[in-house]
mmCIF file with all atom_site columns, C-alpha atoms in Angstrom:
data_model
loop_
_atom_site.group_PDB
_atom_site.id
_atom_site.type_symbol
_atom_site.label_atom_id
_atom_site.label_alt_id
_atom_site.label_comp_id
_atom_site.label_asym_id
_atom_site.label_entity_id
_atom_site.label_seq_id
_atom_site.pdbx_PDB_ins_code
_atom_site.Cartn_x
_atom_site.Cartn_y
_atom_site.Cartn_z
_atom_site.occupancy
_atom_site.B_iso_or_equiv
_atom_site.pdbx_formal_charge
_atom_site.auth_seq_id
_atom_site.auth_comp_id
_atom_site.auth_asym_id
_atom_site.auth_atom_id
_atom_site.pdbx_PDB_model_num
ATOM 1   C CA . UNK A 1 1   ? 14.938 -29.185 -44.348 1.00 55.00 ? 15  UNK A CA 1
ATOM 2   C CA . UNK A 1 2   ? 15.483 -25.295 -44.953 1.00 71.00 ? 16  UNK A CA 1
ATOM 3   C CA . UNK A 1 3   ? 12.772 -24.698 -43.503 1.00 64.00 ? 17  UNK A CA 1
ATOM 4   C CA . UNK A 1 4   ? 13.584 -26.506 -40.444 1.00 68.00 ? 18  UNK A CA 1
ATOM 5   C CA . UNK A 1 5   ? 17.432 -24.986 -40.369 1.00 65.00 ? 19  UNK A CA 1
ATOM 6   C CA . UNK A 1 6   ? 15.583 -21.320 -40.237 1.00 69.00 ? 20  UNK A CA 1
ATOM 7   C CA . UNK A 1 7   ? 13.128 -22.600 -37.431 1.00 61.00 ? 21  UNK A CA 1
ATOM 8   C CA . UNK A 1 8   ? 15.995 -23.526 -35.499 1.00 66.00 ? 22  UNK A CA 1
ATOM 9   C CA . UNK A 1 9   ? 18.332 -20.515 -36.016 1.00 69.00 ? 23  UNK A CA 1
ATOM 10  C CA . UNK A 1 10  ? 15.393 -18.348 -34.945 1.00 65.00 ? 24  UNK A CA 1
ATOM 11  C CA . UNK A 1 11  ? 15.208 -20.330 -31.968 1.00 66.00 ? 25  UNK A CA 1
ATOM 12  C CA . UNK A 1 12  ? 18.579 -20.068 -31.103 1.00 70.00 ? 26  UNK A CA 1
ATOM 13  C CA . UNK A 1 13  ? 18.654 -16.131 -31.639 1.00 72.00 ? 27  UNK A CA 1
ATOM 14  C CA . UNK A 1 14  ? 15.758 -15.842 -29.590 1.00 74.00 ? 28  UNK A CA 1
ATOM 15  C CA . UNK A 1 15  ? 17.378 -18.198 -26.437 1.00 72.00 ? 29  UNK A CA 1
ATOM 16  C CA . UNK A 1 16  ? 20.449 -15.815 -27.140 1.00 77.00 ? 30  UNK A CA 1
ATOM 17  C CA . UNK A 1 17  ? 18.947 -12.768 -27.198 1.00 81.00 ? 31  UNK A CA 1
ATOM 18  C CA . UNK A 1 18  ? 16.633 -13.855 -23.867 1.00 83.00 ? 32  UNK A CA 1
ATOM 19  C CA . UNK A 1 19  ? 20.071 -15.251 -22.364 1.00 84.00 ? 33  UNK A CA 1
ATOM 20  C CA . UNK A 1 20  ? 22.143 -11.678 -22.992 1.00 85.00 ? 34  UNK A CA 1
ATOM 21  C CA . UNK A 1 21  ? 18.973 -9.633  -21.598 1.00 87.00 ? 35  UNK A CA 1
ATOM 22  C CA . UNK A 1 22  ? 18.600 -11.965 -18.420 1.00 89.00 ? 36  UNK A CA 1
ATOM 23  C CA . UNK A 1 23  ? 22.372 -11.958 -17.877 1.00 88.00 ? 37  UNK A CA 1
ATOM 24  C CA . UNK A 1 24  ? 22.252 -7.730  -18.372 1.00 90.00 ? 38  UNK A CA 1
ATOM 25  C CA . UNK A 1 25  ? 19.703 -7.525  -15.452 1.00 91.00 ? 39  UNK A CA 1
ATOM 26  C CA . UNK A 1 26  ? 21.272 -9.822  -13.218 1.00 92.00 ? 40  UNK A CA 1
ATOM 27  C CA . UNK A 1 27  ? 24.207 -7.532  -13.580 1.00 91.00 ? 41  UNK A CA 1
ATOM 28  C CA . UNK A 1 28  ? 21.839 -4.694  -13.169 1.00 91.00 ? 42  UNK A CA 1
ATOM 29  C CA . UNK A 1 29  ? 20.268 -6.090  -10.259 1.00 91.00 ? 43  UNK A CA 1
ATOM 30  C CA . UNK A 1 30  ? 23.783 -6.966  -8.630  1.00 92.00 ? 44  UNK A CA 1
ATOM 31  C CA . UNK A 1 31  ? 25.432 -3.423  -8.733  1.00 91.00 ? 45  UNK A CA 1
ATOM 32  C CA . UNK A 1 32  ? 22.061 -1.885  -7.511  1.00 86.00 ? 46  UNK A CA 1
ATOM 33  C CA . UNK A 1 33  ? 22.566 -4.470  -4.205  1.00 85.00 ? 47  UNK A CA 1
ATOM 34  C CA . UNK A 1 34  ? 26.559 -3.188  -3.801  1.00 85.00 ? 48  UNK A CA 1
ATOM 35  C CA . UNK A 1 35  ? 25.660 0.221   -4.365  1.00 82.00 ? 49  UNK A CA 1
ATOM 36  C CA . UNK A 1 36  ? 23.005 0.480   -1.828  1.00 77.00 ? 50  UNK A CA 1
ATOM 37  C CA . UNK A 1 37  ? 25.061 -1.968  0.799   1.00 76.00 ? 51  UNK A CA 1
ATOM 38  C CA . UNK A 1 38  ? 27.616 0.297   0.330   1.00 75.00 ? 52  UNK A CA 1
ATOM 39  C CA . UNK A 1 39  ? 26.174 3.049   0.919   1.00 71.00 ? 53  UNK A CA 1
ATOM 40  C CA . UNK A 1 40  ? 24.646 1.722   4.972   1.00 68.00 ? 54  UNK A CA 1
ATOM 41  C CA . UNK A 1 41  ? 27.877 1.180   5.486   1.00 72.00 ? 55  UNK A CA 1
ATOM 42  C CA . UNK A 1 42  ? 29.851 4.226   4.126   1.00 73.00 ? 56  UNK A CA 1
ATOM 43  C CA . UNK A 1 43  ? 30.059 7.196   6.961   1.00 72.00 ? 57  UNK A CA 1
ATOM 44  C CA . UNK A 1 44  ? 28.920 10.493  5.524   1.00 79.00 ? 58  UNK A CA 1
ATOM 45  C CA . UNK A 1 45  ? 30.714 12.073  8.400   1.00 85.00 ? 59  UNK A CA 1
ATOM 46  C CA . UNK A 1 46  ? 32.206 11.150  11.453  1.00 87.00 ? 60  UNK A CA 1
ATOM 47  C CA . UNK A 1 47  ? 32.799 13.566  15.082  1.00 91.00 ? 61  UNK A CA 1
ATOM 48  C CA . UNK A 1 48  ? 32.042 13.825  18.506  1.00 92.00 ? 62  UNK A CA 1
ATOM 49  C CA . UNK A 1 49  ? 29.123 15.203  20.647  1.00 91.00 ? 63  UNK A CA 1
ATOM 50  C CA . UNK A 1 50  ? 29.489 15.441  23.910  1.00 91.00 ? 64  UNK A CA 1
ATOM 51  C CA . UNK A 1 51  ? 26.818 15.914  27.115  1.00 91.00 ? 65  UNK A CA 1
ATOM 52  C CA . UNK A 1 52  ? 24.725 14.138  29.420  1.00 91.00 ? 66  UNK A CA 1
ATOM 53  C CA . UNK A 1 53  ? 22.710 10.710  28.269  1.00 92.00 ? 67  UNK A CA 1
ATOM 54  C CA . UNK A 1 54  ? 19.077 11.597  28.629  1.00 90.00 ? 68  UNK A CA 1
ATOM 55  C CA . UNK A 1 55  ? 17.265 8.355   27.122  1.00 90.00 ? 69  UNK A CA 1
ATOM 56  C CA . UNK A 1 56  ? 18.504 4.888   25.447  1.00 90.00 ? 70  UNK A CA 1
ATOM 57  C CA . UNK A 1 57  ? 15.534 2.610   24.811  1.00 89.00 ? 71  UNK A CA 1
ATOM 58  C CA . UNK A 1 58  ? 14.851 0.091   22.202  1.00 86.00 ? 72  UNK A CA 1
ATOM 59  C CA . UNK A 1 59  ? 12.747 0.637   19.532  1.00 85.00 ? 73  UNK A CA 1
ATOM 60  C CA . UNK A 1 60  ? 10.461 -0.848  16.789  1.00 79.00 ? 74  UNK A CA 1
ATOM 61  C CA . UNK A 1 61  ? 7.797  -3.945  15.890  1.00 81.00 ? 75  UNK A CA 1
ATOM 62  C CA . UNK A 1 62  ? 9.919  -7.090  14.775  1.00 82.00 ? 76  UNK A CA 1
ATOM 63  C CA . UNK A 1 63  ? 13.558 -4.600  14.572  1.00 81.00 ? 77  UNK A CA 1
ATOM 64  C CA . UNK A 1 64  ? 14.312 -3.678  18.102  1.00 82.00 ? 78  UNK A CA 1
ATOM 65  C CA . UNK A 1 65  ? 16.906 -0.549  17.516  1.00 85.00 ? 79  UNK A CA 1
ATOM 66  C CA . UNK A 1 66  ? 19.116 1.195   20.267  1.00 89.00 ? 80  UNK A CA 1
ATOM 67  C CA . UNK A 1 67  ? 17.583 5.385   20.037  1.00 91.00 ? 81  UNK A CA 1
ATOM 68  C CA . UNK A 1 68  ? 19.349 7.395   22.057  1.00 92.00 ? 82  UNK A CA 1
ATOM 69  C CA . UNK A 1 69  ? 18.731 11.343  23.273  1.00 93.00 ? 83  UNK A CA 1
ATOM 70  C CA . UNK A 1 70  ? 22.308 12.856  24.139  1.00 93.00 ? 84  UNK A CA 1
ATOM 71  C CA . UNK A 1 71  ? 21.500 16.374  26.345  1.00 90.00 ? 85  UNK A CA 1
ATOM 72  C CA . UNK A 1 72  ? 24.072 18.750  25.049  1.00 86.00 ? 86  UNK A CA 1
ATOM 73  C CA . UNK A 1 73  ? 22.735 21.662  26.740  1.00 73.00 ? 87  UNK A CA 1
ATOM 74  C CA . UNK A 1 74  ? 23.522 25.200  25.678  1.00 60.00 ? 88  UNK A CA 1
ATOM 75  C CA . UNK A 1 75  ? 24.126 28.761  26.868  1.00 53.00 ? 89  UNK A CA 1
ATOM 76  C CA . UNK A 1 76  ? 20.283 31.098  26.831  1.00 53.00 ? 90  UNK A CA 1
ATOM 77  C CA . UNK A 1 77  ? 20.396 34.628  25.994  1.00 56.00 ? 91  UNK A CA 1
ATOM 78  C CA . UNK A 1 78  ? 19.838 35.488  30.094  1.00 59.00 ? 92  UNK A CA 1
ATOM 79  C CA . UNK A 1 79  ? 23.167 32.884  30.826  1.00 58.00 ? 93  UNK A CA 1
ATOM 80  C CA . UNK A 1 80  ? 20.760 30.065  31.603  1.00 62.00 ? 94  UNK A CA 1
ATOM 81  C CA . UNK A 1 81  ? 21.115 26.240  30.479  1.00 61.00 ? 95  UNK A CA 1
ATOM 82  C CA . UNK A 1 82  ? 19.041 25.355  27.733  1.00 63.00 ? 96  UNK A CA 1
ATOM 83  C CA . UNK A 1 83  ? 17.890 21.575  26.875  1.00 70.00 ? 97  UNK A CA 1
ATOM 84  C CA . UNK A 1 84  ? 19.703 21.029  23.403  1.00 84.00 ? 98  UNK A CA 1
ATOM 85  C CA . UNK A 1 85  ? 18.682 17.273  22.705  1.00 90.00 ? 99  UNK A CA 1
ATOM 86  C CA . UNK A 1 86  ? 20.865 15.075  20.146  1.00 90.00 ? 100 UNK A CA 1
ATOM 87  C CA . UNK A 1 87  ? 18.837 11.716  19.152  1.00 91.00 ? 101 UNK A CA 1
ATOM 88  C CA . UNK A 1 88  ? 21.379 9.105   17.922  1.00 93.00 ? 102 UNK A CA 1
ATOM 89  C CA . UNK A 1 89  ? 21.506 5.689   17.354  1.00 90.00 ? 103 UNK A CA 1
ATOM 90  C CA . UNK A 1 90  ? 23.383 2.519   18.669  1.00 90.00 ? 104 UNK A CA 1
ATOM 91  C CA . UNK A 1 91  ? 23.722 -0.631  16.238  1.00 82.00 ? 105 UNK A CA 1
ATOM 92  C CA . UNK A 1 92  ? 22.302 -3.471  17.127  1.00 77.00 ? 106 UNK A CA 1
ATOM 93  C CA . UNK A 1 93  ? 24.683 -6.394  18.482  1.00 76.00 ? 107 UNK A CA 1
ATOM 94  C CA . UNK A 1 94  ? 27.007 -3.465  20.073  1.00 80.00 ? 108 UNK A CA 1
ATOM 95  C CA . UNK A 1 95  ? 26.010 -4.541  23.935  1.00 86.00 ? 109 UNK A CA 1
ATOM 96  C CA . UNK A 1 96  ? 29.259 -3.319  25.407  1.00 90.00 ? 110 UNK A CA 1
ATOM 97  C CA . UNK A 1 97  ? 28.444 -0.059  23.853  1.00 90.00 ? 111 UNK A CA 1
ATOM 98  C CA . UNK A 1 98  ? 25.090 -0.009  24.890  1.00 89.00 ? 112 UNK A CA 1
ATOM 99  C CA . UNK A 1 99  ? 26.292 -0.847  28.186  1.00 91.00 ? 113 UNK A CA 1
ATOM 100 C CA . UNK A 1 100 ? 28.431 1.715   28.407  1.00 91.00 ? 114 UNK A CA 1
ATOM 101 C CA . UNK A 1 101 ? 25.974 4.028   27.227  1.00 91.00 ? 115 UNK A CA 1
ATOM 102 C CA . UNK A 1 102 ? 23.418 3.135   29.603  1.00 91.00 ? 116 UNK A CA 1
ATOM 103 C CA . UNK A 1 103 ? 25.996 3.520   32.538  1.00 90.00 ? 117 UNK A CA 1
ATOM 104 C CA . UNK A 1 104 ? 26.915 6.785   31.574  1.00 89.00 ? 118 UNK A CA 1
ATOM 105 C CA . UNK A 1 105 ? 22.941 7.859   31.802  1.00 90.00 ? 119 UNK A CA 1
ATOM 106 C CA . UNK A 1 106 ? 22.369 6.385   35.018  1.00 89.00 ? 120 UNK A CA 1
ATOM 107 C CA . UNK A 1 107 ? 25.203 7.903   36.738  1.00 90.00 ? 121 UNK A CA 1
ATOM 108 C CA . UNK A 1 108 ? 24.880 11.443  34.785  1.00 87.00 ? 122 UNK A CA 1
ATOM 109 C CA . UNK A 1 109 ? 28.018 12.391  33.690  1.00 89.00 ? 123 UNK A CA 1
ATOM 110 C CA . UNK A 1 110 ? 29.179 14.087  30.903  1.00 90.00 ? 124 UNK A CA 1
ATOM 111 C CA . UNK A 1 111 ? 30.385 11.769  28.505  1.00 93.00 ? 125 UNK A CA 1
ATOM 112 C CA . UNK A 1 112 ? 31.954 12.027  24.464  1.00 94.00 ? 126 UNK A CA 1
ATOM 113 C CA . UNK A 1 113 ? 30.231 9.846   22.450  1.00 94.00 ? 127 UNK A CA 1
ATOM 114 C CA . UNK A 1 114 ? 31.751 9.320   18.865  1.00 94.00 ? 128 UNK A CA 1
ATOM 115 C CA . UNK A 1 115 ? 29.371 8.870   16.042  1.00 93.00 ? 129 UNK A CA 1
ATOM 116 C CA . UNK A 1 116 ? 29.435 8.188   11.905  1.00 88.00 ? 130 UNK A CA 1
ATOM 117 C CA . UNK A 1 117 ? 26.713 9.792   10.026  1.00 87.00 ? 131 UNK A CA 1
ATOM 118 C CA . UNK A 1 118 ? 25.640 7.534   7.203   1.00 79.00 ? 132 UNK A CA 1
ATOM 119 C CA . UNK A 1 119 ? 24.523 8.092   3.638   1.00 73.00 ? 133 UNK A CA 1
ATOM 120 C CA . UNK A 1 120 ? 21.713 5.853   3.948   1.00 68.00 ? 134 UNK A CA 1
ATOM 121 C CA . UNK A 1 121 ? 20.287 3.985   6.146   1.00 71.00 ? 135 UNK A CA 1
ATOM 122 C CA . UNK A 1 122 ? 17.348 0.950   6.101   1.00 67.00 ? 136 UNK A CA 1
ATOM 123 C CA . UNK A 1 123 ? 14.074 1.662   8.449   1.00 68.00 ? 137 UNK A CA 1
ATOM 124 C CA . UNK A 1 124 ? 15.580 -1.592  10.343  1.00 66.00 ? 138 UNK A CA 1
ATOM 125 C CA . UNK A 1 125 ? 18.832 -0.116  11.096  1.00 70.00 ? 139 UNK A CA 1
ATOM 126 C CA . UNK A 1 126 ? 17.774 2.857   13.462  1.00 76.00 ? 140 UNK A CA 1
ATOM 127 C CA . UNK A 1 127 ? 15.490 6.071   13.293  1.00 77.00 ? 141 UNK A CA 1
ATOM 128 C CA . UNK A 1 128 ? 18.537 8.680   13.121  1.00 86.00 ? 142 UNK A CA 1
ATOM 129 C CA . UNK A 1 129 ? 21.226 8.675   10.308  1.00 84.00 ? 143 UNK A CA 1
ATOM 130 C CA . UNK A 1 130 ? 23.646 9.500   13.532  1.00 90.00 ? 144 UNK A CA 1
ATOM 131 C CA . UNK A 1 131 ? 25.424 5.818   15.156  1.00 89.00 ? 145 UNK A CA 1
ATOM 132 C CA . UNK A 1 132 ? 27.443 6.170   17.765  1.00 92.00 ? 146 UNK A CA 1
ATOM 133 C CA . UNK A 1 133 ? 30.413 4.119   17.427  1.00 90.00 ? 147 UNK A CA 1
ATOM 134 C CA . UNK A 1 134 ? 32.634 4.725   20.858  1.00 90.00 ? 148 UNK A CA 1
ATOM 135 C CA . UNK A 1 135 ? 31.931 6.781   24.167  1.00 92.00 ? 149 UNK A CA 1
ATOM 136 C CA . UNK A 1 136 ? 34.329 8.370   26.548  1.00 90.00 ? 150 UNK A CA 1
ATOM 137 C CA . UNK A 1 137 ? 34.267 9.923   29.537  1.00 84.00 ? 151 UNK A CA 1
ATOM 138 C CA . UNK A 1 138 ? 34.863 13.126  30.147  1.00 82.00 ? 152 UNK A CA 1
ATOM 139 C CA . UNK A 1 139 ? 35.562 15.179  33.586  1.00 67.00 ? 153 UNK A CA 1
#
C-alpha cells in the first residue's frame, strides 16, 4: 500500500505541476494576443496632410487594402512646384471614406485628409503605418 500512496502522490504532483505550467502559458499566450491587438489599434500619432489625391487603388493577393498617394506638392529652389507624394492607407470596410476619397481625386481638389499613425500594423491591414480616418475639403 505505501508504495502505491507514493505512486499516486507523484502522479498528482506531476498533473499539478503540468496543470500550473499549461495554465502559466495560456496566460502567457493571452497577454501576448492583447498586447499586440492593442497595439493595431493604438494611434502613434494623429494630424492632417493636406493636397491633391493622386492614386487610391486596392491592393494585395487574398487582403484587398485601400493605398493611397496624397500629392502635397512643395516649393523648388527656382519657385517651381515639386511632386511631394504621401502614400497612406484607407481601412478596409470604410466605403464612404473611400468614396469620398476617390471623389476628391477625380475632381482634383485640394482636400485635408486626417490620418492616425499606428504602432503596428499586420501585412493584411495596409502597406503604410499612415490610415486616414476623415477627409475635408479645402478651398
Amino acid at each position: 500500500m505505501a508504495f502505491n500512496d507514493r505512486l499516486n502522490s507523484a502522479k498528482q504532483s506531476t498533473m499539478g505541476f503540468f496543470r500550473k505550467l499549461f495554465i502559466g502559458l495560456l496566460v502567457i499566450a493571452l497577454l501576448g494576443v492583447a498586447v499586440t491587438f492593442l497595439s493595431t489599434q493604438m494611434a502613434y500619432s494623429e494630424g492632417d496632410r493636406a493636397g491633391v489625391v493622386s492614386k487610391l487603388s486596392k491592393k494585395g493577393y487574398i487582403f484587398k487594402t485601400q493605398e493611397g498617394e496624397l500629392n502635397v506638392g512643395a516649393q523648388g529652389q527656382v519657385g517651381n512646384m515639386v511632386s511631394n507624394l504621401w502614400q497612406f492607407t484607407v481601412e478596409s470596410g470604410d466605403e464612404k471614406l473611400s468614396k469620398d476619397i476617390e471623389d476628391a481625386m477625380t475632381t482634383g481638389k485640394r482636400v485635408k485628409l486626417h490620418y492616425e499613425q499606428r504602432y503596428m500594423r499586420f501585412s493584411w491591414m495596409g502597406d503604410t503605418e499612415y490610415f486616414v480616418t476623415k477627409v475635408d475639403a479645402t478651398e
